[in-house]
PDB file of C-alpha atoms in Angstrom:
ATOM      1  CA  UNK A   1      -7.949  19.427 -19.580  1.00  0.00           C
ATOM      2  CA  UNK A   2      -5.757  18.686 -16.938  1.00  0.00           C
ATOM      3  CA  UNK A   3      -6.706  21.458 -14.897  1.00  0.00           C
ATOM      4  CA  UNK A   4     -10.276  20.331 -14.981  1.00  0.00           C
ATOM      5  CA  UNK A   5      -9.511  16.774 -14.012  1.00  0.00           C
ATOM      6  CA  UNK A   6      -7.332  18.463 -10.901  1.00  0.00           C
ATOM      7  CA  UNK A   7     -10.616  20.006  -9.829  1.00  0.00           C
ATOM      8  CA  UNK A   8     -12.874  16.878 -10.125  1.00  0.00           C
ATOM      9  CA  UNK A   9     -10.344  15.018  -8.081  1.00  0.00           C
ATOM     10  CA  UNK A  10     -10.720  17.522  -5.642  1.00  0.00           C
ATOM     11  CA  UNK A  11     -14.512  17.671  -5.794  1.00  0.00           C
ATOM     12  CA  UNK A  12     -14.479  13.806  -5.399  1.00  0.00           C
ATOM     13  CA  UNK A  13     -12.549  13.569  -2.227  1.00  0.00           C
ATOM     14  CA  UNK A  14     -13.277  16.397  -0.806  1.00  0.00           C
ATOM     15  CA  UNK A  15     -17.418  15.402  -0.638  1.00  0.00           C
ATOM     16  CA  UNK A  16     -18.068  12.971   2.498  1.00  0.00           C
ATOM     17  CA  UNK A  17     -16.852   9.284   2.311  1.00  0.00           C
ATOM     18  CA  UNK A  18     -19.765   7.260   2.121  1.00  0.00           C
ATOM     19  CA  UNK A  19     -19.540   3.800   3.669  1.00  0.00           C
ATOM     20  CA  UNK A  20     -18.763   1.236   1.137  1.00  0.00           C
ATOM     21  CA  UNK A  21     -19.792  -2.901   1.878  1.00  0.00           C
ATOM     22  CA  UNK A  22     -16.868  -3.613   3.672  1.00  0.00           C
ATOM     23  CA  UNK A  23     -16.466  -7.472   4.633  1.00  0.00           C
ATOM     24  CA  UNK A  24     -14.181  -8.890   6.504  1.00  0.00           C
ATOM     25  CA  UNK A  25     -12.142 -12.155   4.845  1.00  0.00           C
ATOM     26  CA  UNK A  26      -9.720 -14.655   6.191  1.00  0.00           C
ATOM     27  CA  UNK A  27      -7.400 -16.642   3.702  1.00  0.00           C
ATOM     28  CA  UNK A  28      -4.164 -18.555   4.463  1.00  0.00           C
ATOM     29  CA  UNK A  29      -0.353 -17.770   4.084  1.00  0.00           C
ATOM     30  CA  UNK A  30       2.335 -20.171   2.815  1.00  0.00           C
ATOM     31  CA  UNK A  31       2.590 -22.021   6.778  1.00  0.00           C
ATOM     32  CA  UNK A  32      -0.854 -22.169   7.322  1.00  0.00           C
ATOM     33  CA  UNK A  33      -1.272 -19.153   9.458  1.00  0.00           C
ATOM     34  CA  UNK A  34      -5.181 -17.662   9.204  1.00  0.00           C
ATOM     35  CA  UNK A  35      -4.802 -14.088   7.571  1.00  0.00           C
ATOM     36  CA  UNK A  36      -7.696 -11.743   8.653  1.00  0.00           C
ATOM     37  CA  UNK A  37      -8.703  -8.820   5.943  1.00  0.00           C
ATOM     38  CA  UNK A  38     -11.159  -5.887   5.128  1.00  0.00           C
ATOM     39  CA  UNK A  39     -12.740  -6.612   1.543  1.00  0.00           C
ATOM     40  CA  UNK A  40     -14.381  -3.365  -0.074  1.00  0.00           C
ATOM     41  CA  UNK A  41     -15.544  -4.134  -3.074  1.00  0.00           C
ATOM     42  CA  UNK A  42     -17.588  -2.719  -5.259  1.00  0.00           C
ATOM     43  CA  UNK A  43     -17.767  -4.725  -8.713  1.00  0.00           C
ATOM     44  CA  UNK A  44     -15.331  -8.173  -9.096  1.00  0.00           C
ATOM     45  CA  UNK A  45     -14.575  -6.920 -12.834  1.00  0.00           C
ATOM     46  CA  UNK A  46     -12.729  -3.755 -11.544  1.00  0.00           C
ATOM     47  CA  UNK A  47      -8.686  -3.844 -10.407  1.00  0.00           C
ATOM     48  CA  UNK A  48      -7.962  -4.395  -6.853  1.00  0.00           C
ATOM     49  CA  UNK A  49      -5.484  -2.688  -5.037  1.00  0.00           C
ATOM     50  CA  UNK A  50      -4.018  -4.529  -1.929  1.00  0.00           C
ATOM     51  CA  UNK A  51      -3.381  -2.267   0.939  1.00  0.00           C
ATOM     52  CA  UNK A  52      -0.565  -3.158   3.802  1.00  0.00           C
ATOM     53  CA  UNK A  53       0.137  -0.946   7.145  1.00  0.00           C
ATOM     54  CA  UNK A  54       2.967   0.358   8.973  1.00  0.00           C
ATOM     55  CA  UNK A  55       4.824  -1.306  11.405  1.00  0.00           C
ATOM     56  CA  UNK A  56       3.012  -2.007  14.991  1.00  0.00           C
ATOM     57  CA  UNK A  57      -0.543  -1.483  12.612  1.00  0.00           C
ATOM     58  CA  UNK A  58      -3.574  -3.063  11.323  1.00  0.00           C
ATOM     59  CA  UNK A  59      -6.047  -3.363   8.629  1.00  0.00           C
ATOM     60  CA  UNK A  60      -7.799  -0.274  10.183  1.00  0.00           C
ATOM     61  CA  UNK A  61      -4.899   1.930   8.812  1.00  0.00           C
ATOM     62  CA  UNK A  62      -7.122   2.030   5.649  1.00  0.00           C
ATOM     63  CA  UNK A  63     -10.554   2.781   7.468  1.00  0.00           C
ATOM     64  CA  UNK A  64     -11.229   5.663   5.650  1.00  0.00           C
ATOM     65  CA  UNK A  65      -8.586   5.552   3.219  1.00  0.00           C
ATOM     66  CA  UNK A  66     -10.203   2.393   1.203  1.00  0.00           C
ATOM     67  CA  UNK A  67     -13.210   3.914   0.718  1.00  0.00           C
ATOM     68  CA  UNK A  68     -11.796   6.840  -1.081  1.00  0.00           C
ATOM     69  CA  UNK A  69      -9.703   4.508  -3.073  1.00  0.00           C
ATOM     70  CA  UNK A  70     -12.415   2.600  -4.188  1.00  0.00           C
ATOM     71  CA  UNK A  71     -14.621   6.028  -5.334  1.00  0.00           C
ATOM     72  CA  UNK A  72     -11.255   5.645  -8.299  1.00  0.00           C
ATOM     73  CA  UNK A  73     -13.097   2.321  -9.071  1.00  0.00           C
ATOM     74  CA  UNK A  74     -10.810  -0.045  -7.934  1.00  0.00           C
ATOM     75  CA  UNK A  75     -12.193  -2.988  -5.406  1.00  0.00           C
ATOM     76  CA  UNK A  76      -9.721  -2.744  -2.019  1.00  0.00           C
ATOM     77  CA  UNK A  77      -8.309  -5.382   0.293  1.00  0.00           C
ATOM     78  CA  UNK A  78      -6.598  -4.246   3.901  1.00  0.00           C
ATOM     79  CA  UNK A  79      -5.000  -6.772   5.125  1.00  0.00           C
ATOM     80  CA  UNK A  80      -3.280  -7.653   8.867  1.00  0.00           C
ATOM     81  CA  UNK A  81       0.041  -8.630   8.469  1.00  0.00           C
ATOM     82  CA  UNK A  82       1.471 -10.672  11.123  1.00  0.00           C
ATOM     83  CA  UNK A  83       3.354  -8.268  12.575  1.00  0.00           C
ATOM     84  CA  UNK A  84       1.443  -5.817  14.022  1.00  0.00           C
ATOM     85  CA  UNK A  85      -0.885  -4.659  16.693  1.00  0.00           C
ATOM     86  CA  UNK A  86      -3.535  -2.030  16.207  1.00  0.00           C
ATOM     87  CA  UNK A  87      -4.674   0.908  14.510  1.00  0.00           C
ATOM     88  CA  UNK A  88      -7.668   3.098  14.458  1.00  0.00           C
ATOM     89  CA  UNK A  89      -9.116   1.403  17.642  1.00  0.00           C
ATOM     90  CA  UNK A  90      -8.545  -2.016  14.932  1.00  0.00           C
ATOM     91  CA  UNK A  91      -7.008  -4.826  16.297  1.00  0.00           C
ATOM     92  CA  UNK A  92      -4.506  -6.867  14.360  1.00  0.00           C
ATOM     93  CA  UNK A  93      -6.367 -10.069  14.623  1.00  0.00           C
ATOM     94  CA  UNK A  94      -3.612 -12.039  12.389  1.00  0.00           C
ATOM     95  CA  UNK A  95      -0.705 -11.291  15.105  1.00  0.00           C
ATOM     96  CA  UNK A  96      -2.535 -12.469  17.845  1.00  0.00           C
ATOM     97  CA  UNK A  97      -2.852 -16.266  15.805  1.00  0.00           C
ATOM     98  CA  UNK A  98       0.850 -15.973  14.674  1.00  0.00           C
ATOM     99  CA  UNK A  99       1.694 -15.174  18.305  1.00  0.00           C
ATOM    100  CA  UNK A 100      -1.078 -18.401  19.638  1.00  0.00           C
ATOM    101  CA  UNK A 101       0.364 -20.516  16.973  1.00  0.00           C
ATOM    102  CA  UNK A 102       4.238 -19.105  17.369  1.00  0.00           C
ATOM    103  CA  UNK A 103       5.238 -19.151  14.035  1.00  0.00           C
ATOM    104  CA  UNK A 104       7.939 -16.770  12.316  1.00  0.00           C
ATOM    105  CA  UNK A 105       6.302 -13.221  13.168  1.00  0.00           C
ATOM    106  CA  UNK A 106       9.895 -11.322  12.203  1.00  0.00           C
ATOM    107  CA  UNK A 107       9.071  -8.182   9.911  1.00  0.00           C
ATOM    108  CA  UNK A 108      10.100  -9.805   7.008  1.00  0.00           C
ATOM    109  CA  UNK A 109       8.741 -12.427   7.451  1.00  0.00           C
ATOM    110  CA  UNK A 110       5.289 -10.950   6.822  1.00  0.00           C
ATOM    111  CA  UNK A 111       6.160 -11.538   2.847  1.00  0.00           C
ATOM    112  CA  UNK A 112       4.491 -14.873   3.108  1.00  0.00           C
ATOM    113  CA  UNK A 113       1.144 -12.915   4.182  1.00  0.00           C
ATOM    114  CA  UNK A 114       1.672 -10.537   1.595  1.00  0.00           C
ATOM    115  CA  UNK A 115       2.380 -13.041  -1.238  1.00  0.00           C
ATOM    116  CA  UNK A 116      -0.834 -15.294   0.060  1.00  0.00           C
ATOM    117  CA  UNK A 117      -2.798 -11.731  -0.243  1.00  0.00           C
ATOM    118  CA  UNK A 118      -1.597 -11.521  -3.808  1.00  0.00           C
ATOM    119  CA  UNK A 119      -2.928 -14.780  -4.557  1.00  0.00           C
ATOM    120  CA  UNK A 120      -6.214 -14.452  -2.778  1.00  0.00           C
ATOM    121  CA  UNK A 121      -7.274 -11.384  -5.002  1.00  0.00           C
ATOM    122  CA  UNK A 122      -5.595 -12.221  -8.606  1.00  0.00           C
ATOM    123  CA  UNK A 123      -7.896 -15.273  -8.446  1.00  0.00           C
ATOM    124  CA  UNK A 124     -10.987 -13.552  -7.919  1.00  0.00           C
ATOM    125  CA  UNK A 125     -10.648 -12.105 -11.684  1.00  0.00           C
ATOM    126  CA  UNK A 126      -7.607 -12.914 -12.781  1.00  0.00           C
ATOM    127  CA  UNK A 127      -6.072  -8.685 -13.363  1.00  0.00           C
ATOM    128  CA  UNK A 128      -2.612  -7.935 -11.806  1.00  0.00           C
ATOM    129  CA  UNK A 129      -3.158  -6.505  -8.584  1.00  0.00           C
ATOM    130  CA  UNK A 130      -1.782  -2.823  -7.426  1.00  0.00           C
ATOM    131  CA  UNK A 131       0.434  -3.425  -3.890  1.00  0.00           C
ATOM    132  CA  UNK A 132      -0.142  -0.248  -1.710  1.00  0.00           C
ATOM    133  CA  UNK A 133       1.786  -0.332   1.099  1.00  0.00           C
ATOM    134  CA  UNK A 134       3.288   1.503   4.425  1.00  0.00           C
ATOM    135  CA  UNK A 135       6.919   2.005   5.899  1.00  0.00           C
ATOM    136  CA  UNK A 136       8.265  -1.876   6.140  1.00  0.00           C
ATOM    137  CA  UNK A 137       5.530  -3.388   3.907  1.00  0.00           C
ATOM    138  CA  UNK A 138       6.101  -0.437   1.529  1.00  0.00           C
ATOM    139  CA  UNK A 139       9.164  -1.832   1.199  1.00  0.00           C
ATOM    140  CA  UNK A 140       8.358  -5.893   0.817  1.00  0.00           C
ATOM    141  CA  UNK A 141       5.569  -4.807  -1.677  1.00  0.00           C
ATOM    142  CA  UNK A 142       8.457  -3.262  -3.870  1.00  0.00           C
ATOM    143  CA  UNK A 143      10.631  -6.425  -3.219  1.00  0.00           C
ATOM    144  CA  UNK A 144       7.963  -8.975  -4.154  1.00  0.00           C
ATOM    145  CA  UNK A 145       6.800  -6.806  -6.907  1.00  0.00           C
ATOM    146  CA  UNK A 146       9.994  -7.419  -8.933  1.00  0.00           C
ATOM    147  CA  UNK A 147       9.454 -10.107 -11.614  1.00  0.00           C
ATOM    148  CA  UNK A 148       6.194 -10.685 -10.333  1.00  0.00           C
ATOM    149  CA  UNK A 149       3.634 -11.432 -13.444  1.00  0.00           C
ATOM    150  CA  UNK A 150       0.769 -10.866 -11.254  1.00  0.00           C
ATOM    151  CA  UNK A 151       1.597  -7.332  -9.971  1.00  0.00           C
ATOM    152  CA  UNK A 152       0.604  -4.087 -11.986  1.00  0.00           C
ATOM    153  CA  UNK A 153       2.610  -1.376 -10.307  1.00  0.00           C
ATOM    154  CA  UNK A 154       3.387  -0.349  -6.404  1.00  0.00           C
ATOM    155  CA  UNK A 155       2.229   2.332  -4.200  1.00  0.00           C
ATOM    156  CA  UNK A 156       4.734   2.290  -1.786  1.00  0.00           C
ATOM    157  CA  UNK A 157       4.719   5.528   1.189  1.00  0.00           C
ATOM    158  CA  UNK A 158       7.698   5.717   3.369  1.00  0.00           C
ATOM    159  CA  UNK A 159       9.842   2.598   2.026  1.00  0.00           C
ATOM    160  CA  UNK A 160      13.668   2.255   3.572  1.00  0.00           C
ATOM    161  CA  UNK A 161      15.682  -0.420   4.821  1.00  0.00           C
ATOM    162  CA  UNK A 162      14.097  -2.406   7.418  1.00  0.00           C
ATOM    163  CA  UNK A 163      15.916  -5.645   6.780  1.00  0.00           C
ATOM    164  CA  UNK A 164      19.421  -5.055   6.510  1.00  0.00           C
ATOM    165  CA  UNK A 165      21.685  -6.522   7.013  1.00  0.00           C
ATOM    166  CA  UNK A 166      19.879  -9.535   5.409  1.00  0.00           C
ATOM    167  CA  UNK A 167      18.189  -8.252   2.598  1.00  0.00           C
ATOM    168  CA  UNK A 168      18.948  -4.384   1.120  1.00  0.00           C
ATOM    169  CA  UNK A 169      15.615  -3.148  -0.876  1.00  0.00           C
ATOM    170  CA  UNK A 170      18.429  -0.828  -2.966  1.00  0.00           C
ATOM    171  CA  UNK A 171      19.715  -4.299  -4.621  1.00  0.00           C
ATOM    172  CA  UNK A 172      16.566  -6.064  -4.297  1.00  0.00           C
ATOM    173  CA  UNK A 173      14.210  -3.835  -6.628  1.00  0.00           C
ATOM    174  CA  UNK A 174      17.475  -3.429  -9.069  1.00  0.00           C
ATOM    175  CA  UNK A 175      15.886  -3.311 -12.495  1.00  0.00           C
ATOM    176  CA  UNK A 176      12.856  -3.133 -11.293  1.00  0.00           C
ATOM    177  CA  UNK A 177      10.021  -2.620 -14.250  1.00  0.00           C
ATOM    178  CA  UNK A 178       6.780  -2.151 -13.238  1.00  0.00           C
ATOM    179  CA  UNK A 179       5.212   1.681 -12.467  1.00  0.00           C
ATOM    180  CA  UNK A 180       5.839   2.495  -8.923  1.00  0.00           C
ATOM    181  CA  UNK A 181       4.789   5.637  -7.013  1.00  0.00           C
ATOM    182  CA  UNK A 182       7.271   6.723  -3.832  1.00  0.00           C
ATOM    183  CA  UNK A 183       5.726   9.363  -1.314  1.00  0.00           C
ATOM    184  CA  UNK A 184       8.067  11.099   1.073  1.00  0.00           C
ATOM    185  CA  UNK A 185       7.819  13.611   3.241  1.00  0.00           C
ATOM    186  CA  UNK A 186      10.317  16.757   2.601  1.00  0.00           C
ATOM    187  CA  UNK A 187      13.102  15.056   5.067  1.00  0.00           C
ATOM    188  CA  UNK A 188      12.869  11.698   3.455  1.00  0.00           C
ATOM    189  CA  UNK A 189      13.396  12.775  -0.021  1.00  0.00           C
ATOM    190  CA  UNK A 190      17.175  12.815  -0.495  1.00  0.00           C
ATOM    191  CA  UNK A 191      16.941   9.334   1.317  1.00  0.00           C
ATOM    192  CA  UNK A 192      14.603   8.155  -1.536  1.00  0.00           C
ATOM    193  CA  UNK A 193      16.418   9.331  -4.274  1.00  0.00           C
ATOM    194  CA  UNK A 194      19.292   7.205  -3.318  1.00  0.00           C
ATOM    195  CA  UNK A 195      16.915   4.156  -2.331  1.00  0.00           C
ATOM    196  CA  UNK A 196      15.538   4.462  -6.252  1.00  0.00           C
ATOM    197  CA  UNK A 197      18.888   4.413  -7.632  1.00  0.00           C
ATOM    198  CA  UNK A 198      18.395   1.446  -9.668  1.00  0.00           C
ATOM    199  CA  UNK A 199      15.227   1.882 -10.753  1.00  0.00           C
ATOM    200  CA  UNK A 200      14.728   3.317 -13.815  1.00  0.00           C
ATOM    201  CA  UNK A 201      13.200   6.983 -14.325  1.00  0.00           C
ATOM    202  CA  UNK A 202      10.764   5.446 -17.011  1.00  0.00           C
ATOM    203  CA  UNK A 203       9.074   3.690 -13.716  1.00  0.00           C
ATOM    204  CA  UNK A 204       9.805   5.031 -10.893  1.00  0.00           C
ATOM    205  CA  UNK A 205       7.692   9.084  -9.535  1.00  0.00           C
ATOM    206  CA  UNK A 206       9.219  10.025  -6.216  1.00  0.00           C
ATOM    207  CA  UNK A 207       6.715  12.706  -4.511  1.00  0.00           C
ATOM    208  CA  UNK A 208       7.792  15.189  -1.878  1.00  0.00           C
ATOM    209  CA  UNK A 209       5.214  17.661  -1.032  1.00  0.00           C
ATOM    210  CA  UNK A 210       6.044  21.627  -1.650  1.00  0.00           C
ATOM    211  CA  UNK A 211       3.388  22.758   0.814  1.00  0.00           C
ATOM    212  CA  UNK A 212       4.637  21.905   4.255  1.00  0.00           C
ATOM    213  CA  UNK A 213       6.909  19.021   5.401  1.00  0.00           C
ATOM    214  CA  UNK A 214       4.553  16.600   4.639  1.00  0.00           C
ATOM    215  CA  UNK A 215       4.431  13.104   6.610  1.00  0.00           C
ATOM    216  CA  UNK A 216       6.016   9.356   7.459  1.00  0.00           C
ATOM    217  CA  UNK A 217       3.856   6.843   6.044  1.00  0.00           C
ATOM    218  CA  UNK A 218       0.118   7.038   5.361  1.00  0.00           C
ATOM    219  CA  UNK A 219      -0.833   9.524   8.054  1.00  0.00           C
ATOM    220  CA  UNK A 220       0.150  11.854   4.809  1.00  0.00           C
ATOM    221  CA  UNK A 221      -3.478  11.153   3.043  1.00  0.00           C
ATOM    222  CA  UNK A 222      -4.965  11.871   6.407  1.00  0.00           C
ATOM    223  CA  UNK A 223      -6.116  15.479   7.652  1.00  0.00           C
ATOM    224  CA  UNK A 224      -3.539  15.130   9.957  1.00  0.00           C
ATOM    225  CA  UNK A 225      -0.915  16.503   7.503  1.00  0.00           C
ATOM    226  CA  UNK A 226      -1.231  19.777   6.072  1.00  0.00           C
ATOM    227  CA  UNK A 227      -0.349  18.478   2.473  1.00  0.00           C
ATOM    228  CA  UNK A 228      -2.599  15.645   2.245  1.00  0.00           C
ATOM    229  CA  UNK A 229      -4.536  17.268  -0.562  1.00  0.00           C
ATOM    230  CA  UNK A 230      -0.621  17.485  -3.046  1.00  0.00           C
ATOM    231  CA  UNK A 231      -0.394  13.903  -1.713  1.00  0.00           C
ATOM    232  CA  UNK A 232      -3.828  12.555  -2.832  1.00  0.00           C
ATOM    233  CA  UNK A 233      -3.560  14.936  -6.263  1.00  0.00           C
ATOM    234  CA  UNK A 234      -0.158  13.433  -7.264  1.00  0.00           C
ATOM    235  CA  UNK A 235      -1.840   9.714  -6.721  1.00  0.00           C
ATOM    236  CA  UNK A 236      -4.717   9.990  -8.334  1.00  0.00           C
ATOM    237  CA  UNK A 237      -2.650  11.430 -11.395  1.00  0.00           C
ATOM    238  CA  UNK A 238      -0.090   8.178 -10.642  1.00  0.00           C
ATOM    239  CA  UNK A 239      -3.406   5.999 -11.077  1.00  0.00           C
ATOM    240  CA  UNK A 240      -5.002   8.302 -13.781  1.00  0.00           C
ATOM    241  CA  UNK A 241      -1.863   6.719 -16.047  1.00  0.00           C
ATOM    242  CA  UNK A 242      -2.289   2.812 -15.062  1.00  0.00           C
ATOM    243  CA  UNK A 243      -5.692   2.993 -16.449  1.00  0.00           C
TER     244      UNK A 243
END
């Protein structure tokens, strides 16, 4: 049985992504700031996940990666943090109003965007939300995940300490009990191990490909990296297990 699902998976994503409605959304964070946002959704009953980039990125990190999320039947929200610039030829369109209005653009302080994201979708149908998120906002979906009732579990690819020395994820997401999937590449690994000290085995699946070296952030679902298909298999079985 498993062995058959492996093969769908690979059937699914490896046929050509068709293009999903994709709208683009603007809500508002905590100090009034306009965040901008890709909405791909396909039915408001399904569970959202809520996708963050990479430091110096945008909402187009998840161009093509959205719509293969949302073939899993989840409903997906990319959203433009306020720290950012571009990516995929995608402007970050949320930086350039922090930057006209000069509020607080720090990376951390893109938690307020994040947290306003969170509300945005949970209201739609009311489900916890899945956080997916890349390098530094890998890391602040982990952090705001903690103790969080409307947060399912965490995809979080490339997570470390970005903060320090104000805030150090290792203490932050202490007892930390919601499902969370980690994706490293072969170098990070040792580095994520101790990161995910406190964390609990029973939640926590920390990926490191065995085919190749594998990749920083999100560029490892991307044909970029050799492994891409061990990362995709290993989070589509992470998902498999939240529904």
């Amino acid at each position: 049985m498993k062995v058959l699902f492996k093969i769908l998976c690979f059937l699914i994503f490896l046929a050509p992504v068709i293009s999903n409605a994709q709208e683009k959304v603007t809500f508002y964070s905590i100090d009034s700031l306009e965040i901008t946002a890709d909405l791909y959704e396909i039915d408001k009953n399904y569970p959202y996940i809520i996708l963050f980039h990479q430091v110096g990125g945008s909402r187009g990190e998840y161009n093509v990666l959205a719509k293969r999320l949302v073939k899993l039947g989840y409903n997906c929200l990319a959203v433009d943090l306020r720290n950012g610039e571009e990516s995929n030829f995608v402007k970050n369109e949320t930086a350039e109003k922090a930057k006209e209005k000069k509020v607080p653009c720090g990376l951390e302080d893109t938690q307020n965007d994040i947290l306003a994201a969170i509300d945005y979708i949970f209201y739609k149908n009311y489900r916890e939300v899945i956080l997916f998120g890349s390098s530094f906002s890998a890391s602040l979906c982990l952090k705001t995940a903690k103790g969080n009732p409307k947060i399912k579990a965490v995809v979080a690819f490339s997570p470390g300490e970005f903060f320090l020395p104000d805030t150090e994820i290792k203490y932050e997401i202490k007892g930390l009990k919601k499902p969370v999937f980690v994706a490293s590449s072969v170098k990070e690994y040792p580095y994520m191990l101790e990161l995910f000290v406190n964390v609990s085995s029973e939640y926590k699946t920390i990926f490191k490909p065995m085919k190749g070296e594998g990749a920083y952030g999100t560029k490892s679902l991307t044909d970029e990296c050799d492994s891409s298909d061990e990362y995709w298999l290993e989070l589509l079985m992470f998902f498999r297990k939240l529904k």
